[in-house]
Tab-separated table of C-alpha atoms and ligand atoms in Angstrom:
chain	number	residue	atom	x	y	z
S	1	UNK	CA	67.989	103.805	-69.293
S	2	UNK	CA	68.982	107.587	-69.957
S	3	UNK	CA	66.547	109.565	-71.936
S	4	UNK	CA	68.218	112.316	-74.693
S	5	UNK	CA	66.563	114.983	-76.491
S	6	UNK	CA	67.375	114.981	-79.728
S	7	UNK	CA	67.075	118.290	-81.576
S	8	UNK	CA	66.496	118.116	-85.108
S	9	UNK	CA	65.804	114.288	-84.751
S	10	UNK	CA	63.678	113.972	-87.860
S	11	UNK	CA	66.565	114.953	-90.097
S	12	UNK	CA	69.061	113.508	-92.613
S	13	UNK	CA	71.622	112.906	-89.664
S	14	UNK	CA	69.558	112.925	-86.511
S	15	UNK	CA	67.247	110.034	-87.954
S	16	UNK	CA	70.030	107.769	-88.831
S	17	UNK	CA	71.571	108.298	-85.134
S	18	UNK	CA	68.414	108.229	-83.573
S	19	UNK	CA	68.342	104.295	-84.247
S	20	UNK	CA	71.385	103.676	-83.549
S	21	UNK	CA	70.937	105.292	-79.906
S	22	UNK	CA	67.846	103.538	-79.623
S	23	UNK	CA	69.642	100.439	-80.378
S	24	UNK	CA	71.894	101.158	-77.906
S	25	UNK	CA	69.535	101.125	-74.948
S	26	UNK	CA	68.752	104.775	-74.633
S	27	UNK	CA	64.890	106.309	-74.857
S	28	UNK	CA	64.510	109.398	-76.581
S	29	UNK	CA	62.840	112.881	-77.182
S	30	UNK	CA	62.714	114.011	-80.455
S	31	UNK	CA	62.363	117.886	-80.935
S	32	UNK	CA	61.761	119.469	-84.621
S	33	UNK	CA	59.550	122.111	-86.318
S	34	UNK	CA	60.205	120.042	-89.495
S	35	UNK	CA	61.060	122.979	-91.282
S	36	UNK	CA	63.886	120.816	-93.439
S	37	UNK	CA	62.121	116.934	-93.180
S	38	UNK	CA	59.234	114.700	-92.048
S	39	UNK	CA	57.835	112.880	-89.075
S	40	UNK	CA	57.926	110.280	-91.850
S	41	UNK	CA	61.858	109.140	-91.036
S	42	UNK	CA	60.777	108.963	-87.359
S	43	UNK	CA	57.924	106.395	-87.976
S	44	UNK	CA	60.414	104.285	-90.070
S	45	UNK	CA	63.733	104.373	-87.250
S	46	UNK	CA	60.916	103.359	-84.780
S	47	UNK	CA	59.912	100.237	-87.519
S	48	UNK	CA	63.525	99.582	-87.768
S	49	UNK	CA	64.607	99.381	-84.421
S	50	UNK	CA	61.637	97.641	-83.304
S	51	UNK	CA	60.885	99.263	-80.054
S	52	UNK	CA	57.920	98.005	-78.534
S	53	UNK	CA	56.152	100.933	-76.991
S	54	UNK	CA	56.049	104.781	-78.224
S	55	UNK	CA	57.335	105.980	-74.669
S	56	UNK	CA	61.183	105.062	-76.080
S	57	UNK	CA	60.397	107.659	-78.589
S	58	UNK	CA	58.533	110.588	-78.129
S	59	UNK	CA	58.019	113.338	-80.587
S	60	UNK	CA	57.507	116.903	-80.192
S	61	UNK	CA	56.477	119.620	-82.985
S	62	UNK	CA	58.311	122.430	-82.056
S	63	UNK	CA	61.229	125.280	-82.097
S	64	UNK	CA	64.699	125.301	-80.400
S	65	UNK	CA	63.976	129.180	-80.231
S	66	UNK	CA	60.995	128.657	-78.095
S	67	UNK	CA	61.386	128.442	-74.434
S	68	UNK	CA	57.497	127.164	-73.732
S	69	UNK	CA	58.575	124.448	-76.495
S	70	UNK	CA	61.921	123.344	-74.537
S	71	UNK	CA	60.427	123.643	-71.512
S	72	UNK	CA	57.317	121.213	-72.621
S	73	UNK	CA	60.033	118.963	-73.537
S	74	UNK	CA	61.781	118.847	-70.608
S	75	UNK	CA	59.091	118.549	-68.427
S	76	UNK	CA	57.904	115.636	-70.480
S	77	UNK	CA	60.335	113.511	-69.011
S	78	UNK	CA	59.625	111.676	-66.222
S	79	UNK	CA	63.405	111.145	-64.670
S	80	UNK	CA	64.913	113.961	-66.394
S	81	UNK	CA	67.032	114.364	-69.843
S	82	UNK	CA	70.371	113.108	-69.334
S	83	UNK	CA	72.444	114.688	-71.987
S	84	UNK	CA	71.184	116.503	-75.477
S	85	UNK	CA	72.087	115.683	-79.173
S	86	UNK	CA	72.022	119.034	-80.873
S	87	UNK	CA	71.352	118.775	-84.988
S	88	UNK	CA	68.922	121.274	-84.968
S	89	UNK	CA	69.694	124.238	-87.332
S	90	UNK	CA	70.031	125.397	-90.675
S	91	UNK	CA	73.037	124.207	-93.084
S	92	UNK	CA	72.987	125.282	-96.577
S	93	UNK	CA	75.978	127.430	-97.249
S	94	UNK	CA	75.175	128.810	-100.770
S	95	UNK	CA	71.189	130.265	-98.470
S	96	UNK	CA	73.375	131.580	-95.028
S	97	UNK	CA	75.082	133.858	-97.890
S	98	UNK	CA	71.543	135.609	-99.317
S	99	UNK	CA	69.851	134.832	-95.705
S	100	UNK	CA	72.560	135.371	-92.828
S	101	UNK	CA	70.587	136.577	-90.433
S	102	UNK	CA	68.154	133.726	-90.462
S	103	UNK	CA	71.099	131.627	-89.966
S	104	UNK	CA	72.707	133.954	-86.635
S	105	UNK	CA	68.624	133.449	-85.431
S	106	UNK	CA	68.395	129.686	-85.494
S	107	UNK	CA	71.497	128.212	-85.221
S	108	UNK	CA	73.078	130.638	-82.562
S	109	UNK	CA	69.916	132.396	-80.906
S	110	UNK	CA	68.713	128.557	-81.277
S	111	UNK	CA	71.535	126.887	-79.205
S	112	UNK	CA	71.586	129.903	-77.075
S	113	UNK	CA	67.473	129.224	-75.860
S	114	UNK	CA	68.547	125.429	-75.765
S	115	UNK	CA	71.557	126.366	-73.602
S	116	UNK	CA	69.321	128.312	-70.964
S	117	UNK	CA	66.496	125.787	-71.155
S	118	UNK	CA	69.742	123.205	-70.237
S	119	UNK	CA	70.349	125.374	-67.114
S	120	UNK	CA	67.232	125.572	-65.999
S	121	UNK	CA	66.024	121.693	-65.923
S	122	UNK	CA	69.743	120.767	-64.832
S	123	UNK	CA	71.007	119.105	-67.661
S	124	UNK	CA	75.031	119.896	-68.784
S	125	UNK	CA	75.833	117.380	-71.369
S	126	UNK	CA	75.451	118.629	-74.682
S	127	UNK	CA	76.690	116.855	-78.021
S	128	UNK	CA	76.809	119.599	-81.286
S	129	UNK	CA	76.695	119.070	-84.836
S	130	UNK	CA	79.752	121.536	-85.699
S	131	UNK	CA	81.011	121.126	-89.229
S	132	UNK	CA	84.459	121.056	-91.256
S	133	UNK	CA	82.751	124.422	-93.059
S	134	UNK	CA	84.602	126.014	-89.875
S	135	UNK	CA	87.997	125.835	-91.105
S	136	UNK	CA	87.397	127.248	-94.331
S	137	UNK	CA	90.319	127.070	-96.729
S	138	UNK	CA	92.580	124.957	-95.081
S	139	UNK	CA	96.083	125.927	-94.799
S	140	UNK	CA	97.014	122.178	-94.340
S	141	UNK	CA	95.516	118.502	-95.283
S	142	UNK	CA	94.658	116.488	-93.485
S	143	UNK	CA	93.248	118.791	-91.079
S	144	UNK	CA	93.733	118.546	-87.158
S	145	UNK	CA	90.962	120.176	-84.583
S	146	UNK	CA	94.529	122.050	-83.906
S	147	UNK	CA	93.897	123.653	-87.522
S	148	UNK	CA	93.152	126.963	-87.804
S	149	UNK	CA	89.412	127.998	-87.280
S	150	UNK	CA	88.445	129.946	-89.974
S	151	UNK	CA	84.780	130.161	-91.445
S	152	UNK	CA	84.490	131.671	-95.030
S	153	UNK	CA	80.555	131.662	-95.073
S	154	UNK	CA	77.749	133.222	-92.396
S	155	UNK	CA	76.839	128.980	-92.050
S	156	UNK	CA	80.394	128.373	-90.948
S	157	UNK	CA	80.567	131.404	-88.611
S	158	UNK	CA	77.483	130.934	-86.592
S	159	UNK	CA	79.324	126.794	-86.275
S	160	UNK	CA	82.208	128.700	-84.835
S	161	UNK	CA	79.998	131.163	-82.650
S	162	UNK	CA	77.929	128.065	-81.164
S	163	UNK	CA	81.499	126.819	-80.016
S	164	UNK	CA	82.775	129.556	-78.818
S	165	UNK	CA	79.743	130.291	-76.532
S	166	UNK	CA	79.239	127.101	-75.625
S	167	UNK	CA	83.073	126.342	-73.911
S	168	UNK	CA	82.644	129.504	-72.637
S	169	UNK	CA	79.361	128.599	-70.600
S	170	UNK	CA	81.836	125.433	-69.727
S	171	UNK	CA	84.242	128.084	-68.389
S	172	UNK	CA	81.499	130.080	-66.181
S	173	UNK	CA	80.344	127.217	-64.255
S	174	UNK	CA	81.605	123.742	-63.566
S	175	UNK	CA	80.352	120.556	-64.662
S	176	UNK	CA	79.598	121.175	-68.185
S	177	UNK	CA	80.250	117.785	-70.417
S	178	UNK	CA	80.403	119.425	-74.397
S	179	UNK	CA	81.040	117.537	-77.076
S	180	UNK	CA	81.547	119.334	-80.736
S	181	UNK	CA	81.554	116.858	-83.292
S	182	UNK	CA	83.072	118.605	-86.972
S	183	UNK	CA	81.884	116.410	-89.386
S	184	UNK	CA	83.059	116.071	-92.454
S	185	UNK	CA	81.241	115.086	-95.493
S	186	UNK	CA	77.833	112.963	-94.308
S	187	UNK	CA	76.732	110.739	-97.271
S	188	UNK	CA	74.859	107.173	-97.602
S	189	UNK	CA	71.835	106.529	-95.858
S	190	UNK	CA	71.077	103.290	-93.698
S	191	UNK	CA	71.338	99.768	-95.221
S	192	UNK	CA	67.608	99.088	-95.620
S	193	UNK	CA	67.014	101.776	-97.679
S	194	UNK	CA	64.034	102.611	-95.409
S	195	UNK	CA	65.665	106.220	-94.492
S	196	UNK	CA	67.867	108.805	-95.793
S	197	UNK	CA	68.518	111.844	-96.856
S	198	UNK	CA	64.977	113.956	-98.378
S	199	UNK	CA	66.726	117.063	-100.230
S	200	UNK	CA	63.764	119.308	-100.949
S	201	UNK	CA	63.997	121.092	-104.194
S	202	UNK	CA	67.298	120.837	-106.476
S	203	UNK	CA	69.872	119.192	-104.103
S	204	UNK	CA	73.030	121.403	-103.082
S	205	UNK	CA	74.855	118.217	-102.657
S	206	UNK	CA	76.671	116.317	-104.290
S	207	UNK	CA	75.453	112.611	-103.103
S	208	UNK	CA	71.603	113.720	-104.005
S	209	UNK	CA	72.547	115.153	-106.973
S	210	UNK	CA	74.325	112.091	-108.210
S	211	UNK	CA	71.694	109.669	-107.193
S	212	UNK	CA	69.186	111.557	-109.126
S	213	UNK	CA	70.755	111.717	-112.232
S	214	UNK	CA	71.718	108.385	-111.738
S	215	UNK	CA	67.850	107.306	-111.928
S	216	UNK	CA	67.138	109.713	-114.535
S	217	UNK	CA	65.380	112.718	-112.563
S	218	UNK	CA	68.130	114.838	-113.858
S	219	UNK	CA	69.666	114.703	-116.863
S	220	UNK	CA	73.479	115.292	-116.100
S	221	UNK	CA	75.199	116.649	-113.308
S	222	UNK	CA	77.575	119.778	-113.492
S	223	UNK	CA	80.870	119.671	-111.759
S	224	UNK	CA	82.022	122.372	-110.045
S	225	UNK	CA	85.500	122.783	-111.679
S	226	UNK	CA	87.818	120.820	-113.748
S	227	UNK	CA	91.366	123.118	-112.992
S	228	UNK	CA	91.129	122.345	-109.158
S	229	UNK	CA	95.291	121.671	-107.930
S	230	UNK	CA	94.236	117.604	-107.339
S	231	UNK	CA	95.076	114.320	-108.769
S	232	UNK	CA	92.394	114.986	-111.729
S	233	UNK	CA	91.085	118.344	-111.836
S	234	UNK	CA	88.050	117.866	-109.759
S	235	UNK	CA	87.839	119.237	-105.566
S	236	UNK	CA	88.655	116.376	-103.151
S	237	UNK	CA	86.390	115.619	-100.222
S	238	UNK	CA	86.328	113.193	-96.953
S	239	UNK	CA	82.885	111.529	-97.289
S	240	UNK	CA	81.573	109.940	-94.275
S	241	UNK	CA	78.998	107.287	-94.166
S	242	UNK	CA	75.837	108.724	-92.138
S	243	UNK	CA	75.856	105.851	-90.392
S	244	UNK	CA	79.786	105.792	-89.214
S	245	UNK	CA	78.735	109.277	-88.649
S	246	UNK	CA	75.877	108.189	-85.826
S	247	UNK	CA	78.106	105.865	-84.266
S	248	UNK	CA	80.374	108.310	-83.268
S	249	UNK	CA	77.738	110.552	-81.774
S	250	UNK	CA	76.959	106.901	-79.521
S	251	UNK	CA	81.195	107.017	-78.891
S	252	UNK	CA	80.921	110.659	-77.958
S	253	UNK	CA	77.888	110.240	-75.235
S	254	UNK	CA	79.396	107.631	-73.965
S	255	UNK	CA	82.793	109.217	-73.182
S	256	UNK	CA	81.339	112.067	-71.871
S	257	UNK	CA	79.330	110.126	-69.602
S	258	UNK	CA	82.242	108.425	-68.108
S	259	UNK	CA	84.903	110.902	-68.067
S	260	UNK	CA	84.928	114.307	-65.922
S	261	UNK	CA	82.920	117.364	-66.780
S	262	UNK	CA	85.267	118.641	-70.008
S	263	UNK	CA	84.868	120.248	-73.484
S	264	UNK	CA	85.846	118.151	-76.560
S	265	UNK	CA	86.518	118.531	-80.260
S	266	UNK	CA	86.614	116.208	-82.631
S	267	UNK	CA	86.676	115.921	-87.100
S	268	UNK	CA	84.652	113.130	-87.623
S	269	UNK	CA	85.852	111.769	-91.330
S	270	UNK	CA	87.366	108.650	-92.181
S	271	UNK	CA	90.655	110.445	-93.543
S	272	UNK	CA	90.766	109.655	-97.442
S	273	UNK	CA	90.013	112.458	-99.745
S	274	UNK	CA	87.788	111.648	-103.063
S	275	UNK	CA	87.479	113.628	-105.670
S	276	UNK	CA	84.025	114.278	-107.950
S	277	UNK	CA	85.180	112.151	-110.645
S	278	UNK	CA	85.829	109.100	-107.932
S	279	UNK	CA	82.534	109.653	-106.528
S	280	UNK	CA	81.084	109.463	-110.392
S	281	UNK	CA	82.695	106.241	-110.846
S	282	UNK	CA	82.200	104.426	-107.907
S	283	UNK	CA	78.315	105.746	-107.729
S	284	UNK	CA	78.350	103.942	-111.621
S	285	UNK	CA	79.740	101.074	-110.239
S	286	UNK	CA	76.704	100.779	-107.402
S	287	UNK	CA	73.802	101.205	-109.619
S	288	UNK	CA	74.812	100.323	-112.789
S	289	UNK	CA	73.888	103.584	-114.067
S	290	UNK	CA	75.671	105.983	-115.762
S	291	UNK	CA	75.717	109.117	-114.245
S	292	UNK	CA	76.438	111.815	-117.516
S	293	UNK	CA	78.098	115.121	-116.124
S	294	UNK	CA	80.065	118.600	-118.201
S	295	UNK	CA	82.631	119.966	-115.824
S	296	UNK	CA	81.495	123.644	-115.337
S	297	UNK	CA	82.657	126.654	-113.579
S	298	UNK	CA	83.491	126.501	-110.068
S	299	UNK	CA	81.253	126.859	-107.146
S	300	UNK	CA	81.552	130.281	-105.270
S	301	UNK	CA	83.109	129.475	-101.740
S	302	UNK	CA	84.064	125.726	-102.758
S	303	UNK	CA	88.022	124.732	-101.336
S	304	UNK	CA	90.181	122.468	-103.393
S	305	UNK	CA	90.130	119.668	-100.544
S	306	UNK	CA	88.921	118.843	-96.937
S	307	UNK	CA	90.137	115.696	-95.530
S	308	UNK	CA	90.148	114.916	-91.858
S	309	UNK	CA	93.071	113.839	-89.519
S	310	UNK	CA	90.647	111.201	-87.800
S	311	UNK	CA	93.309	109.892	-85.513
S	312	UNK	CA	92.384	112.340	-82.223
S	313	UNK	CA	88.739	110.967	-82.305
S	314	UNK	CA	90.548	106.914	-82.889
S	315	UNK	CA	92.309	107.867	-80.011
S	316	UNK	CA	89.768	109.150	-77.509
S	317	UNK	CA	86.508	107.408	-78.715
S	318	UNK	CA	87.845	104.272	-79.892
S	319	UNK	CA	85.466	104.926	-83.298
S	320	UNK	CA	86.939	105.068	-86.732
S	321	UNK	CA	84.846	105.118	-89.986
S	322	UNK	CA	84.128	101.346	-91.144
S	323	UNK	CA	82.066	101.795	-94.801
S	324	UNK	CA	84.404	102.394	-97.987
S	325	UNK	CA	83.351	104.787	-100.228
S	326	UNK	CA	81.412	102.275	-102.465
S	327	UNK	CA	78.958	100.977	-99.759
S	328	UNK	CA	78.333	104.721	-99.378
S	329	UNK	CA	77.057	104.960	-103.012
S	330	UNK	CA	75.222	101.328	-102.703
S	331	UNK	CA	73.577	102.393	-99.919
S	332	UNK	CA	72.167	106.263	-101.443
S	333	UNK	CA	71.381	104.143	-104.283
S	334	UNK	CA	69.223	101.539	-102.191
S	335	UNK	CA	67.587	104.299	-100.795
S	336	UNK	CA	67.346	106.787	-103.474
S	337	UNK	CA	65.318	103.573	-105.590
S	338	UNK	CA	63.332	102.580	-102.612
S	339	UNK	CA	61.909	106.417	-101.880
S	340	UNK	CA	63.164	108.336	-105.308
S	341	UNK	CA	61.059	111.293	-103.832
S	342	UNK	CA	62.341	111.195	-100.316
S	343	UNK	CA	59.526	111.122	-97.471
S	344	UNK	CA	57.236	112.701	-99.920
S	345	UNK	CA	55.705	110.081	-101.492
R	1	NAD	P1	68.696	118.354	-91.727
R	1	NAD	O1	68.195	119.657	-92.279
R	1	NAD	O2	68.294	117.115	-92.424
R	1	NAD	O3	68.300	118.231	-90.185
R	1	NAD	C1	68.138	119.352	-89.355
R	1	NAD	C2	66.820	119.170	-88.625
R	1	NAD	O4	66.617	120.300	-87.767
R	1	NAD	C3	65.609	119.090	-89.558
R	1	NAD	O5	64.795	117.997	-89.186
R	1	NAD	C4	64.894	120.410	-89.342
R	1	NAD	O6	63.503	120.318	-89.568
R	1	NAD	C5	65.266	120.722	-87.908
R	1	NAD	N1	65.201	122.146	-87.554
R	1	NAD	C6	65.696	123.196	-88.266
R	1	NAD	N2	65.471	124.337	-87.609
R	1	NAD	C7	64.847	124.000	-86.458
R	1	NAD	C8	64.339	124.759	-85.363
R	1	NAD	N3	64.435	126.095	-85.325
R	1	NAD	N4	63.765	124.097	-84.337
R	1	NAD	C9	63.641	122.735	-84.365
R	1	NAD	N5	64.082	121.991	-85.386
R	1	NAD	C10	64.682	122.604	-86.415
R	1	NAD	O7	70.286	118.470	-91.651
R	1	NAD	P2	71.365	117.347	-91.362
R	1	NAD	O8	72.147	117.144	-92.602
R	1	NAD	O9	70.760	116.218	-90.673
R	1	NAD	O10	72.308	118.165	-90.362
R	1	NAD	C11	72.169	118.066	-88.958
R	1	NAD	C12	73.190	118.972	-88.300
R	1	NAD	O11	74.492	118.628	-88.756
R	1	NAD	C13	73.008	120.449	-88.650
R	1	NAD	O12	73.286	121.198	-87.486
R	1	NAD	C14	74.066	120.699	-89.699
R	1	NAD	O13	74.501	122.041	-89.691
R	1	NAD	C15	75.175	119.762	-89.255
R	1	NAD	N6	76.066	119.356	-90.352
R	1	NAD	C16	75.527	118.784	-91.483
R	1	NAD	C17	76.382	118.434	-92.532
R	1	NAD	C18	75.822	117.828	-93.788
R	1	NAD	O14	76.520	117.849	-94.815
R	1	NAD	N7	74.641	117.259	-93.792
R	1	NAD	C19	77.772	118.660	-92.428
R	1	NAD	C20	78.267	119.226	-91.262
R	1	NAD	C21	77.390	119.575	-90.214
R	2	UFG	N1	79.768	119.270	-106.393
R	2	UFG	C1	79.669	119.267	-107.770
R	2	UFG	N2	78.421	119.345	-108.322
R	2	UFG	C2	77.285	119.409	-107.582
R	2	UFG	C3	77.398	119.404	-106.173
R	2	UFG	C4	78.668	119.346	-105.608
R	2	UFG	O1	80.665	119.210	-108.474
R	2	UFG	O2	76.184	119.490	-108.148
R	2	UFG	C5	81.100	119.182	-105.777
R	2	UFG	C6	81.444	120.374	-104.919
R	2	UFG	O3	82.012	121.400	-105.692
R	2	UFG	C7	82.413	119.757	-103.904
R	2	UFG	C8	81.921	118.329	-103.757
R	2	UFG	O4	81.117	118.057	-104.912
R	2	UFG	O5	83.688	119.741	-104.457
R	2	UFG	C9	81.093	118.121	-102.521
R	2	UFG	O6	80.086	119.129	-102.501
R	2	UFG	P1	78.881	119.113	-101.459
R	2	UFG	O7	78.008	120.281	-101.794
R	2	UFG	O8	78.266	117.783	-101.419
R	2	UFG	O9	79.628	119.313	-100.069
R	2	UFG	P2	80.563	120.495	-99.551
R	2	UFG	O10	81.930	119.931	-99.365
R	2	UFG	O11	80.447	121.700	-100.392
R	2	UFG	O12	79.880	120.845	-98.166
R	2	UFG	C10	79.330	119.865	-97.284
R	2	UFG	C11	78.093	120.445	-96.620
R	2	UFG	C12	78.457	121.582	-95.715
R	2	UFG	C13	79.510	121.111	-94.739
R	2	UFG	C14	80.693	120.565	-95.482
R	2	UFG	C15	81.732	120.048	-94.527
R	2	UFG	O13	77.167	120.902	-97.614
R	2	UFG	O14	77.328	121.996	-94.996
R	2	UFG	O15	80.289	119.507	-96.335
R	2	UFG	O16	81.142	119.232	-93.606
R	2	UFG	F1	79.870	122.136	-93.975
């Protein structure tokens, strides 16, 4: 079966659609410097999805930005990497503001060592975590990949850099197969509770943040404005279930695999728009908690709504989102009681 290297494996996303490739047949190649998570999540997908031997998924300590590290990975497999599933990088907008050029050195320089290190072992299939950040305040909802492009943060710009550089390799030379995949907002963590999402510190989030007032870590959560133009005051958002999330990366490999060399963009979001006080109540409804909050001021750089237009991706992959917005709160709860201090523990 194809092997992948998985960039940024270990994390929130990359764990949850490392089983699921796994599950699907493929062997893998995990690559992280576990700056932002813990060989910890790895150990458990490889539990979960029950693979008998450790050559179906193989682990490497190290840095997208190092060449000798990329090309120890490559090497490492015996008939080649077939196609790459890039998550690694930094992605906290309120840090690329006070730390931008830590974010241009990872995420673009990053991708850009990747890219080369792609080149050079003969590998053009590339899958990318872009995000909705790129569009910024959107003129329209729901939004279309035809909607304007149009970061507001250093986080979102180096997104739209890694795009932009990446077609354009696709325009240099032929046979490129590029996937960017904009997510929208990744939530929930698998149904066994056995791996999620392992905030370190206070979370930015919302989902984390929630889930640990909700078991009493925190005493109340703060919304971030209460005189947003919505339905009830609070900012709307299109939260995806990480594990809808990983099947689509599965969708995406597969129909670049099949279809000619191309580059393709999709929103991955299920197209409903939440707002805070939704998530609240639902979340309430999951645990049987109550989750106490005070509306506060709002967030620098926040938008009033992001909601996808998920019917390009229906279309080409065949994948729509299939978990409501209540097994995404039953499922962070699961997990956020099973490990209430992430990997740490
Ligand atoms: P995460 O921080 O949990 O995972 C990223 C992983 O990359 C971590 O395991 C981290 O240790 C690793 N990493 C970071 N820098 C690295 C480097 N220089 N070399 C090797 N490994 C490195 O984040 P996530 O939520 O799983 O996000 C994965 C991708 O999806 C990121 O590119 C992120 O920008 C993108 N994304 C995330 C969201 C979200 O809300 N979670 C939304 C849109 C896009
Ligand atoms: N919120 C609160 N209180 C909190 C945390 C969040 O009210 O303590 C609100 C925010 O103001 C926002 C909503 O909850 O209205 C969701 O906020 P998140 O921080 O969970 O998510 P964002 O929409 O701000 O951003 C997330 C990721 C970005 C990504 C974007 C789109 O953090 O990296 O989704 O994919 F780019």
């Amino acid at each position: 079966m194809a092997q992948l290297l998985i960039t940024g494996g270990a994390g929130f996303i990359g764990s949850h659609t490392c089983l699921i490739l796994l599950e699907a047949g493929y062997d893998l190649v995990v690559l992280d410097n576990f700056s932002n998570s813990s060989s910890e999540s790895l150990r458990r997908v490889a539990e979960l999805s029950k693979i008998g031997h450790e050559d179906r998924l193989k682990v490497f300590e190290g840095d997208i930005r190092s060449r000798e590290d990329l090309d120890r990975v490559f090497f490492s497999a015996r008939d080649g990497i077939h196609a790459v599933v890039h998550f690694a990088g930094l992605k906290a907008v309120g840090e690329s503001l006070l730390f931008p050029l830590a974010y241009w050195d990872v995420n673009v320089g990053g991708s850009r060592t990747l890219l080369a290190a792609m080149r050079r072992h003969g590998c053009r299939t590339i899958v990318f975590s872009s995000s909705a950040t790129l569009y910024g305040d959107p003129r329209e909802v729901p939004i279309t990949e035809k909607s304007k492009v149009q970061p507001i943060n250093p986080y979102g710009r180096t997104k739209a850099a890694i795009e932009k550089m990446l077609s354009g390799y696709a325009k240099a030379e032929a046979g490129w197969r590029i996937a960017f995949l904009r997510y929208f907002n990744p939530v929930g963590a698998h149904q066994s509770g056995q791996i999620g999402e392992s905030p370190s510190g206070i979370p930015n989030n919302l989902f984390p943040f929630v889930s640990q007032v909700a078991i009493g870590l925190r005493d109340h959560l703060q919304v971030f404005g209460g005189d947003w133009p919505t339905k009830d005051g609070t900012a709307i958002r299109d939260y995806i279930h990480v594990m809808d999330l990983a099947e689509g990366h599965r969708a995406a490999l597969e129909l670049l695999q099949h279809e000619e060399p191309q580059v393709l963009t999709f929103n991955l979001g299920s197209g409903q728009g939440y707002s805070v006080i939704e998530v609240i109540k639902a979340f309430e409804q999951e645990s049987g908690r109550s989750v106490p909050y005070v509306i506060g001021a709002r967030r620098k750089g926040d938008v009033a709504c992001s909601v996808a237009d998920p019917s390009y991706a229906a279309k080409c992959l065949g994948w729509r989102t299939k978990r409501s917005l209540n097994e995404m709160c039953r499922d962070s709860w699961l997990w956020q009681q099973s490990s209430p201090q992430g990997y740490l523990e």
